[in-house]
């Protein structure tokens, strides 16, 4: 399988996830933070991306470990959890996975950190 086919398969998975989850745009997430709303903001990017820069107030729980560790971080499956990655794809997949685990308010941030830093440069 070549890289183009892999990317196509990945994007198909993302489209399926997007059809099953809720998304918020970066402005909606920023408003939640500014209003001190009670939600968990999780960065699901790679640890090296997290170390470089992140949204203030977020915690790191990478895409590769989130299913394993989420229940110890947040046992309340009704709590609102907003997930973000660099572009909104990995976070959509992670939100879908958390929903399958019973987390009813797992939401992906559309546009990801890439859009966040374009709109809210620090």
mmCIF file of N, CA and C in Angstrom:
data_model
loop_
_atom_site.group_PDB
_atom_site.id
_atom_site.type_symbol
_atom_site.label_atom_id
_atom_site.label_comp_id
_atom_site.label_asym_id
_atom_site.label_seq_id
_atom_site.Cartn_x
_atom_site.Cartn_y
_atom_site.Cartn_z
ATOM 1 N N UNK A 1 0.854 -1.181 0.000
ATOM 2 C CA UNK A 1 0.000 0.000 0.000
ATOM 3 C C UNK A 1 0.897 1.241 0.000
ATOM 4 N N UNK A 2 0.636 2.155 -0.919
ATOM 5 C CA UNK A 2 1.465 3.356 -0.976
ATOM 6 C C UNK A 2 0.935 4.435 -0.030
ATOM 7 N N UNK A 3 1.722 5.506 0.117
ATOM 8 C CA UNK A 3 1.381 6.580 1.060
ATOM 9 C C UNK A 3 0.057 7.246 0.705
ATOM 10 N N UNK A 4 -0.213 7.391 -0.586
ATOM 11 C CA UNK A 4 -1.458 8.038 -0.999
ATOM 12 C C UNK A 4 -2.670 7.217 -0.553
ATOM 13 N N UNK A 5 -2.584 5.895 -0.698
ATOM 14 C CA UNK A 5 -3.678 5.027 -0.253
ATOM 15 C C UNK A 5 -3.844 5.082 1.261
ATOM 16 N N UNK A 6 -2.722 5.121 1.977
ATOM 17 C CA UNK A 6 -2.792 5.220 3.441
ATOM 18 C C UNK A 6 -3.476 6.506 3.859
ATOM 19 N N UNK A 7 -3.102 7.593 3.216
ATOM 20 C CA UNK A 7 -3.714 8.883 3.544
ATOM 21 C C UNK A 7 -5.204 8.850 3.235
ATOM 22 N N UNK A 8 -5.570 8.217 2.132
ATOM 23 C CA UNK A 8 -6.986 8.115 1.768
ATOM 24 C C UNK A 8 -7.749 7.320 2.823
ATOM 25 N N UNK A 9 -7.190 6.207 3.257
ATOM 26 C CA UNK A 9 -7.830 5.398 4.283
ATOM 27 C C UNK A 9 -7.951 6.160 5.599
ATOM 28 N N UNK A 10 -6.910 6.902 5.961
ATOM 29 C CA UNK A 10 -6.941 7.710 7.172
ATOM 30 C C UNK A 10 -8.055 8.754 7.079
ATOM 31 N N UNK A 11 -8.139 9.442 5.961
ATOM 32 C CA UNK A 11 -9.169 10.473 5.794
ATOM 33 C C UNK A 11 -10.574 9.875 5.805
ATOM 34 N N UNK A 12 -10.720 8.659 5.306
ATOM 35 C CA UNK A 12 -12.019 7.985 5.384
ATOM 36 C C UNK A 12 -12.390 7.713 6.840
ATOM 37 N N UNK A 13 -11.414 7.270 7.637
ATOM 38 C CA UNK A 13 -11.657 7.057 9.066
ATOM 39 C C UNK A 13 -12.058 8.360 9.753
ATOM 40 N N UNK A 14 -11.377 9.436 9.400
ATOM 41 C CA UNK A 14 -11.685 10.739 9.988
ATOM 42 C C UNK A 14 -13.106 11.159 9.622
ATOM 43 N N UNK A 15 -13.503 10.974 8.367
ATOM 44 C CA UNK A 15 -14.855 11.349 7.945
ATOM 45 C C UNK A 15 -15.918 10.568 8.708
ATOM 46 N N UNK A 16 -15.682 9.299 8.925
ATOM 47 C CA UNK A 16 -16.614 8.480 9.706
ATOM 48 C C UNK A 16 -16.699 9.020 11.133
ATOM 49 N N UNK A 17 -15.547 9.328 11.720
ATOM 50 C CA UNK A 17 -15.531 9.872 13.083
ATOM 51 C C UNK A 17 -16.270 11.199 13.140
ATOM 52 N N UNK A 18 -16.020 12.073 12.175
ATOM 53 C CA UNK A 18 -16.663 13.391 12.175
ATOM 54 C C UNK A 18 -18.180 13.292 12.084
ATOM 55 N N UNK A 19 -18.665 12.253 11.433
ATOM 56 C CA UNK A 19 -20.115 12.091 11.312
ATOM 57 C C UNK A 19 -20.736 11.609 12.623
ATOM 58 N N UNK A 20 -19.902 11.132 13.548
ATOM 59 C CA UNK A 20 -20.407 10.541 14.785
ATOM 60 C C UNK A 20 -20.180 11.409 16.025
ATOM 61 N N UNK A 21 -19.422 12.485 15.872
ATOM 62 C CA UNK A 21 -19.049 13.287 17.047
ATOM 63 C C UNK A 21 -19.526 14.723 16.918
ATOM 64 N N UNK A 22 -19.380 15.443 18.027
ATOM 65 C CA UNK A 22 -19.655 16.874 18.042
ATOM 66 C C UNK A 22 -18.326 17.613 17.923
ATOM 67 N N UNK A 23 -18.356 18.775 17.264
ATOM 68 C CA UNK A 23 -17.171 19.615 17.164
ATOM 69 C C UNK A 23 -17.501 21.023 17.658
ATOM 70 N N UNK A 24 -16.489 21.681 18.163
ATOM 71 C CA UNK A 24 -16.548 23.104 18.470
ATOM 72 C C UNK A 24 -15.442 23.777 17.684
ATOM 73 N N UNK A 25 -15.666 25.024 17.254
ATOM 74 C CA UNK A 25 -14.574 25.726 16.589
ATOM 75 C C UNK A 25 -13.685 26.391 17.642
ATOM 76 N N UNK A 26 -12.559 26.919 17.211
ATOM 77 C CA UNK A 26 -11.591 27.474 18.157
ATOM 78 C C UNK A 26 -12.169 28.651 18.940
ATOM 79 N N UNK A 27 -13.033 29.447 18.320
ATOM 80 C CA UNK A 27 -13.639 30.578 19.024
ATOM 81 C C UNK A 27 -14.552 30.102 20.151
ATOM 82 N N UNK A 28 -15.291 29.043 19.911
ATOM 83 C CA UNK A 28 -16.163 28.495 20.953
ATOM 84 C C UNK A 28 -15.346 27.964 22.126
ATOM 85 N N UNK A 29 -14.235 27.311 21.835
ATOM 86 C CA UNK A 29 -13.379 26.791 22.893
ATOM 87 C C UNK A 29 -12.739 27.951 23.661
ATOM 88 N N UNK A 30 -12.284 28.971 22.963
ATOM 89 C CA UNK A 30 -11.702 30.145 23.616
ATOM 90 C C UNK A 30 -12.723 30.798 24.540
ATOM 91 N N UNK A 31 -13.974 30.910 24.101
ATOM 92 C CA UNK A 31 -15.026 31.477 24.952
ATOM 93 C C UNK A 31 -15.224 30.649 26.213
ATOM 94 N N UNK A 32 -15.201 29.328 26.075
ATOM 95 C CA UNK A 32 -15.336 28.448 27.243
ATOM 96 C C UNK A 32 -14.205 28.704 28.239
ATOM 97 N N UNK A 33 -12.991 28.829 27.728
ATOM 98 C CA UNK A 33 -11.848 29.095 28.594
ATOM 99 C C UNK A 33 -11.977 30.467 29.254
ATOM 100 N N UNK A 34 -12.326 31.478 28.457
ATOM 101 C CA UNK A 34 -12.462 32.835 28.988
ATOM 102 C C UNK A 34 -13.554 32.933 30.051
ATOM 103 N N UNK A 35 -14.596 32.111 29.917
ATOM 104 C CA UNK A 35 -15.709 32.111 30.872
ATOM 105 C C UNK A 35 -15.505 31.129 32.016
ATOM 106 N N UNK A 36 -14.301 30.542 32.087
ATOM 107 C CA UNK A 36 -13.965 29.580 33.147
ATOM 108 C C UNK A 36 -14.983 28.456 33.268
ATOM 109 N N UNK A 37 -15.472 27.981 32.120
ATOM 110 C CA UNK A 37 -16.418 26.861 32.137
ATOM 111 C C UNK A 37 -15.709 25.604 32.626
ATOM 112 N N UNK A 38 -16.484 24.725 33.252
ATOM 113 C CA UNK A 38 -15.938 23.507 33.832
ATOM 114 C C UNK A 38 -15.891 22.397 32.777
ATOM 115 N N UNK A 39 -14.775 22.316 32.079
ATOM 116 C CA UNK A 39 -14.573 21.252 31.099
ATOM 117 C C UNK A 39 -13.103 20.884 31.104
ATOM 118 N N UNK A 40 -12.805 19.734 30.558
ATOM 119 C CA UNK A 40 -11.438 19.252 30.475
ATOM 120 C C UNK A 40 -10.942 19.469 29.051
ATOM 121 N N UNK A 41 -9.815 20.144 28.903
ATOM 122 C CA UNK A 41 -9.211 20.401 27.595
ATOM 123 C C UNK A 41 -7.984 19.513 27.468
ATOM 124 N N UNK A 42 -8.018 18.617 26.485
ATOM 125 C CA UNK A 42 -6.951 17.625 26.330
ATOM 126 C C UNK A 42 -6.269 17.772 24.968
ATOM 127 N N UNK A 43 -4.957 17.856 25.006
ATOM 128 C CA UNK A 43 -4.113 17.883 23.810
ATOM 129 C C UNK A 43 -3.737 16.443 23.490
ATOM 130 N N UNK A 44 -4.150 15.962 22.317
ATOM 131 C CA UNK A 44 -3.881 14.570 21.941
ATOM 132 C C UNK A 44 -2.738 14.445 20.929
ATOM 133 N N UNK A 45 -1.994 15.538 20.714
ATOM 134 C CA UNK A 45 -0.876 15.492 19.775
ATOM 135 C C UNK A 45 0.272 14.657 20.355
ATOM 136 N N UNK A 46 1.337 14.550 19.610
ATOM 137 C CA UNK A 46 2.530 13.847 20.082
ATOM 138 C C UNK A 46 3.168 14.640 21.215
ATOM 139 N N UNK A 47 3.882 13.939 22.077
ATOM 140 C CA UNK A 47 4.515 14.599 23.223
ATOM 141 C C UNK A 47 5.479 15.706 22.792
ATOM 142 N N UNK A 48 6.157 15.513 21.669
ATOM 143 C CA UNK A 48 7.087 16.539 21.178
ATOM 144 C C UNK A 48 6.338 17.809 20.755
ATOM 145 N N UNK A 49 5.142 17.654 20.191
ATOM 146 C CA UNK A 49 4.332 18.813 19.823
ATOM 147 C C UNK A 49 3.875 19.557 21.078
ATOM 148 N N UNK A 50 3.427 18.789 22.074
ATOM 149 C CA UNK A 50 2.981 19.350 23.355
ATOM 150 C C UNK A 50 4.117 20.136 24.022
ATOM 151 N N UNK A 51 5.333 19.560 24.005
ATOM 152 C CA UNK A 51 6.474 20.206 24.654
ATOM 153 C C UNK A 51 6.810 21.535 23.981
ATOM 154 N N UNK A 52 6.560 21.618 22.692
ATOM 155 C CA UNK A 52 6.885 22.824 21.931
ATOM 156 C C UNK A 52 5.936 23.979 22.260
ATOM 157 N N UNK A 53 4.638 23.695 22.292
ATOM 158 C CA UNK A 53 3.643 24.732 22.552
ATOM 159 C C UNK A 53 2.292 24.074 22.753
ATOM 160 N N UNK A 54 1.430 24.738 23.532
ATOM 161 C CA UNK A 54 0.115 24.173 23.839
ATOM 162 C C UNK A 54 -0.842 25.282 24.223
ATOM 163 N N UNK A 55 -2.125 24.937 24.308
ATOM 164 C CA UNK A 55 -3.129 25.881 24.777
ATOM 165 C C UNK A 55 -3.065 25.903 26.299
ATOM 166 N N UNK A 56 -2.976 27.094 26.853
ATOM 167 C CA UNK A 56 -2.918 27.250 28.300
ATOM 168 C C UNK A 56 -4.156 26.630 28.944
ATOM 169 N N UNK A 57 -3.913 25.834 29.971
ATOM 170 C CA UNK A 57 -5.010 25.174 30.672
ATOM 171 C C UNK A 57 -5.300 23.774 30.190
ATOM 172 N N UNK A 58 -4.638 23.365 29.109
ATOM 173 C CA UNK A 58 -4.857 22.007 28.603
ATOM 174 C C UNK A 58 -3.938 21.035 29.319
ATOM 175 N N UNK A 59 -4.315 19.761 29.253
ATOM 176 C CA UNK A 59 -3.456 18.699 29.754
ATOM 177 C C UNK A 59 -3.055 17.822 28.577
ATOM 178 N N UNK A 60 -1.958 17.104 28.737
ATOM 179 C CA UNK A 60 -1.487 16.218 27.675
ATOM 180 C C UNK A 60 -1.959 14.798 27.924
ATOM 181 N N UNK A 61 -2.599 14.237 26.916
ATOM 182 C CA UNK A 61 -2.987 12.830 26.941
ATOM 183 C C UNK A 61 -2.996 12.389 25.480
ATOM 184 N N UNK A 62 -1.850 11.995 24.979
ATOM 185 C CA UNK A 62 -1.656 11.717 23.565
ATOM 186 C C UNK A 62 -2.606 10.687 22.984
ATOM 187 N N UNK A 63 -2.814 10.784 21.692
ATOM 188 C CA UNK A 63 -3.710 9.890 20.955
ATOM 189 C C UNK A 63 -3.354 8.427 21.187
ATOM 190 N N UNK A 64 -2.097 8.137 21.362
ATOM 191 C CA UNK A 64 -1.675 6.749 21.547
ATOM 192 C C UNK A 64 -1.981 6.162 22.916
ATOM 193 N N UNK A 65 -2.297 7.027 23.898
ATOM 194 C CA UNK A 65 -2.513 6.529 25.258
ATOM 195 C C UNK A 65 -3.856 6.941 25.856
ATOM 196 N N UNK A 66 -4.617 7.731 25.159
ATOM 197 C CA UNK A 66 -5.819 8.314 25.761
ATOM 198 C C UNK A 66 -6.819 7.259 26.227
ATOM 199 N N UNK A 67 -7.030 6.235 25.428
ATOM 200 C CA UNK A 67 -7.986 5.202 25.826
ATOM 201 C C UNK A 67 -7.524 4.469 27.082
ATOM 202 N N UNK A 68 -6.230 4.267 27.192
ATOM 203 C CA UNK A 68 -5.684 3.565 28.347
ATOM 204 C C UNK A 68 -5.777 4.397 29.623
ATOM 205 N N UNK A 69 -5.572 5.704 29.511
ATOM 206 C CA UNK A 69 -5.396 6.548 30.696
ATOM 207 C C UNK A 69 -6.569 7.456 31.044
ATOM 208 N N UNK A 70 -7.547 7.605 30.172
ATOM 209 C CA UNK A 70 -8.604 8.593 30.404
ATOM 210 C C UNK A 70 -9.375 8.353 31.696
ATOM 211 N N UNK A 71 -9.669 7.113 32.024
ATOM 212 C CA UNK A 71 -10.492 6.848 33.207
ATOM 213 C C UNK A 71 -9.783 7.238 34.500
ATOM 214 N N UNK A 72 -8.455 7.192 34.518
ATOM 215 C CA UNK A 72 -7.738 7.632 35.721
ATOM 216 C C UNK A 72 -7.656 9.157 35.777
ATOM 217 N N UNK A 73 -7.696 9.811 34.635
ATOM 218 C CA UNK A 73 -7.667 11.279 34.579
ATOM 219 C C UNK A 73 -9.060 11.849 34.836
ATOM 220 N N UNK A 74 -10.071 11.257 34.184
ATOM 221 C CA UNK A 74 -11.451 11.734 34.310
ATOM 222 C C UNK A 74 -12.416 10.558 34.367
ATOM 223 N N UNK A 75 -12.763 10.118 35.578
ATOM 224 C CA UNK A 75 -13.691 8.989 35.702
ATOM 225 C C UNK A 75 -15.147 9.351 35.383
ATOM 226 N N UNK A 76 -15.503 10.648 35.442
ATOM 227 C CA UNK A 76 -16.870 11.085 35.177
ATOM 228 C C UNK A 76 -17.133 11.080 33.671
ATOM 229 N N UNK A 77 -17.880 10.096 33.220
ATOM 230 C CA UNK A 77 -18.110 9.939 31.778
ATOM 231 C C UNK A 77 -19.100 10.949 31.206
ATOM 232 N N UNK A 78 -19.682 11.789 32.068
ATOM 233 C CA UNK A 78 -20.590 12.835 31.590
ATOM 234 C C UNK A 78 -19.916 14.200 31.499
ATOM 235 N N UNK A 79 -18.698 14.322 32.004
ATOM 236 C CA UNK A 79 -18.003 15.610 31.971
ATOM 237 C C UNK A 79 -17.675 15.990 30.540
ATOM 238 N N UNK A 80 -17.784 17.262 30.246
ATOM 239 C CA UNK A 80 -17.424 17.741 28.916
ATOM 240 C C UNK A 80 -15.908 17.691 28.754
ATOM 241 N N UNK A 81 -15.486 17.042 27.681
ATOM 242 C CA UNK A 81 -14.069 16.904 27.356
ATOM 243 C C UNK A 81 -13.877 17.430 25.940
ATOM 244 N N UNK A 82 -13.035 18.441 25.795
ATOM 245 C CA UNK A 82 -12.702 18.973 24.477
ATOM 246 C C UNK A 82 -11.293 18.526 24.151
ATOM 247 N N UNK A 83 -11.154 17.890 22.998
ATOM 248 C CA UNK A 83 -9.882 17.352 22.541
ATOM 249 C C UNK A 83 -9.374 18.176 21.366
ATOM 250 N N UNK A 84 -8.059 18.360 21.318
ATOM 251 C CA UNK A 84 -7.495 19.030 20.140
ATOM 252 C C UNK A 84 -6.183 18.377 19.735
ATOM 253 N N UNK A 85 -5.895 18.494 18.445
ATOM 254 C CA UNK A 85 -4.623 18.055 17.884
ATOM 255 C C UNK A 85 -4.114 19.206 17.020
ATOM 256 N N UNK A 86 -3.330 18.933 16.022
ATOM 257 C CA UNK A 86 -2.802 20.014 15.198
ATOM 258 C C UNK A 86 -3.832 20.523 14.192
ATOM 259 N N UNK A 87 -4.610 19.617 13.595
ATOM 260 C CA UNK A 87 -5.537 20.044 12.551
ATOM 261 C C UNK A 87 -6.976 19.609 12.731
ATOM 262 N N UNK A 88 -7.253 18.819 13.756
ATOM 263 C CA UNK A 88 -8.622 18.390 14.017
ATOM 264 C C UNK A 88 -8.942 16.969 13.597
ATOM 265 N N UNK A 89 -7.966 16.252 13.053
ATOM 266 C CA UNK A 89 -8.220 14.884 12.604
ATOM 267 C C UNK A 89 -8.017 13.867 13.730
ATOM 268 N N UNK A 90 -6.847 13.907 14.359
ATOM 269 C CA UNK A 90 -6.580 12.971 15.458
ATOM 270 C C UNK A 90 -7.551 13.184 16.608
ATOM 271 N N UNK A 91 -7.908 14.437 16.865
ATOM 272 C CA UNK A 91 -8.845 14.713 17.957
ATOM 273 C C UNK A 91 -10.238 14.185 17.633
ATOM 274 N N UNK A 92 -10.620 14.189 16.365
ATOM 275 C CA UNK A 92 -11.912 13.604 15.970
ATOM 276 C C UNK A 92 -11.899 12.102 16.218
ATOM 277 N N UNK A 93 -10.803 11.443 15.848
ATOM 278 C CA UNK A 93 -10.692 10.007 16.081
ATOM 279 C C UNK A 93 -10.691 9.697 17.580
ATOM 280 N N UNK A 94 -10.004 10.519 18.361
ATOM 281 C CA UNK A 94 -9.964 10.315 19.808
ATOM 282 C C UNK A 94 -11.341 10.541 20.428
ATOM 283 N N UNK A 95 -12.064 11.553 19.970
ATOM 284 C CA UNK A 95 -13.413 11.823 20.498
ATOM 285 C C UNK A 95 -14.340 10.650 20.204
ATOM 286 N N UNK A 96 -14.244 10.113 18.992
ATOM 287 C CA UNK A 96 -15.076 8.959 18.639
ATOM 288 C C UNK A 96 -14.730 7.767 19.535
ATOM 289 N N UNK A 97 -13.467 7.560 19.784
ATOM 290 C CA UNK A 97 -13.029 6.453 20.630
ATOM 291 C C UNK A 97 -13.545 6.623 22.057
ATOM 292 N N UNK A 98 -13.463 7.831 22.597
ATOM 293 C CA UNK A 98 -13.966 8.076 23.950
ATOM 294 C C UNK A 98 -15.477 7.874 24.018
ATOM 295 N N UNK A 99 -16.174 8.266 22.960
ATOM 296 C CA UNK A 99 -17.622 8.027 22.927
ATOM 297 C C UNK A 99 -17.909 6.535 23.013
ATOM 298 N N UNK A 100 -17.129 5.749 22.305
ATOM 299 C CA UNK A 100 -17.311 4.292 22.360
ATOM 300 C C UNK A 100 -17.057 3.744 23.756
ATOM 301 N N UNK A 101 -16.252 4.460 24.528
ATOM 302 C CA UNK A 101 -15.953 4.054 25.906
ATOM 303 C C UNK A 101 -17.003 4.575 26.885
ATOM 304 N N UNK A 102 -17.998 5.305 26.380
ATOM 305 C CA UNK A 102 -19.075 5.795 27.236
ATOM 306 C C UNK A 102 -18.986 7.254 27.624
ATOM 307 N N UNK A 103 -17.989 7.971 27.142
ATOM 308 C CA UNK A 103 -17.873 9.403 27.427
ATOM 309 C C UNK A 103 -18.846 10.151 26.522
ATOM 310 N N UNK A 104 -19.899 10.662 27.129
ATOM 311 C CA UNK A 104 -21.018 11.223 26.361
ATOM 312 C C UNK A 104 -20.763 12.632 25.847
ATOM 313 N N UNK A 105 -19.778 13.336 26.406
ATOM 314 C CA UNK A 105 -19.511 14.719 26.002
ATOM 315 C C UNK A 105 -18.082 14.895 25.509
ATOM 316 N N UNK A 106 -17.588 13.940 24.735
ATOM 317 C CA UNK A 106 -16.265 14.050 24.122
ATOM 318 C C UNK A 106 -16.419 14.819 22.813
ATOM 319 N N UNK A 107 -15.722 15.940 22.710
ATOM 320 C CA UNK A 107 -15.888 16.876 21.596
ATOM 321 C C UNK A 107 -14.516 17.165 20.989
ATOM 322 N N UNK A 108 -14.472 17.297 19.680
ATOM 323 C CA UNK A 108 -13.235 17.634 18.985
ATOM 324 C C UNK A 108 -13.233 19.128 18.636
ATOM 325 N N UNK A 109 -12.067 19.769 18.776
ATOM 326 C CA UNK A 109 -11.936 21.165 18.372
ATOM 327 C C UNK A 109 -11.573 21.226 16.890
ATOM 328 N N UNK A 110 -12.513 21.699 16.086
ATOM 329 C CA UNK A 110 -12.325 21.815 14.641
ATOM 330 C C UNK A 110 -11.201 22.818 14.334
ATOM 331 N N UNK A 111 -10.300 22.435 13.455
ATOM 332 C CA UNK A 111 -9.201 23.318 13.068
ATOM 333 C C UNK A 111 -7.939 23.121 13.885
ATOM 334 N N UNK A 112 -8.091 22.583 15.081
ATOM 335 C CA UNK A 112 -6.957 22.222 15.910
ATOM 336 C C UNK A 112 -6.066 23.376 16.336
ATOM 337 N N UNK A 113 -4.920 22.992 16.855
ATOM 338 C CA UNK A 113 -3.955 23.956 17.368
ATOM 339 C C UNK A 113 -3.436 24.863 16.257
ATOM 340 N N UNK A 114 -3.353 24.323 15.049
ATOM 341 C CA UNK A 114 -2.897 25.131 13.917
ATOM 342 C C UNK A 114 -3.776 26.345 13.697
ATOM 343 N N UNK A 115 -5.078 26.149 13.769
ATOM 344 C CA UNK A 115 -6.002 27.275 13.626
ATOM 345 C C UNK A 115 -5.975 28.158 14.864
ATOM 346 N N UNK A 116 -5.846 27.534 16.038
ATOM 347 C CA UNK A 116 -5.804 28.288 17.299
ATOM 348 C C UNK A 116 -4.699 29.348 17.263
ATOM 349 N N UNK A 117 -3.473 28.940 16.901
ATOM 350 C CA UNK A 117 -2.353 29.885 16.917
ATOM 351 C C UNK A 117 -2.467 30.946 15.823
ATOM 352 N N UNK A 118 -3.196 30.640 14.750
ATOM 353 C CA UNK A 118 -3.424 31.665 13.722
ATOM 354 C C UNK A 118 -4.400 32.728 14.200
ATOM 355 N N UNK A 119 -5.390 32.324 14.984
ATOM 356 C CA UNK A 119 -6.418 33.260 15.463
ATOM 357 C C UNK A 119 -5.999 33.938 16.770
ATOM 358 N N UNK A 120 -5.338 33.175 17.645
ATOM 359 C CA UNK A 120 -4.938 33.692 18.956
ATOM 360 C C UNK A 120 -3.418 33.584 19.138
ATOM 361 N N UNK A 121 -2.637 34.346 18.371
ATOM 362 C CA UNK A 121 -1.178 34.255 18.530
ATOM 363 C C UNK A 121 -0.774 34.745 19.923
ATOM 364 N N UNK A 122 0.207 34.058 20.477
ATOM 365 C CA UNK A 122 0.630 34.420 21.850
ATOM 366 C C UNK A 122 1.887 35.219 21.877
#
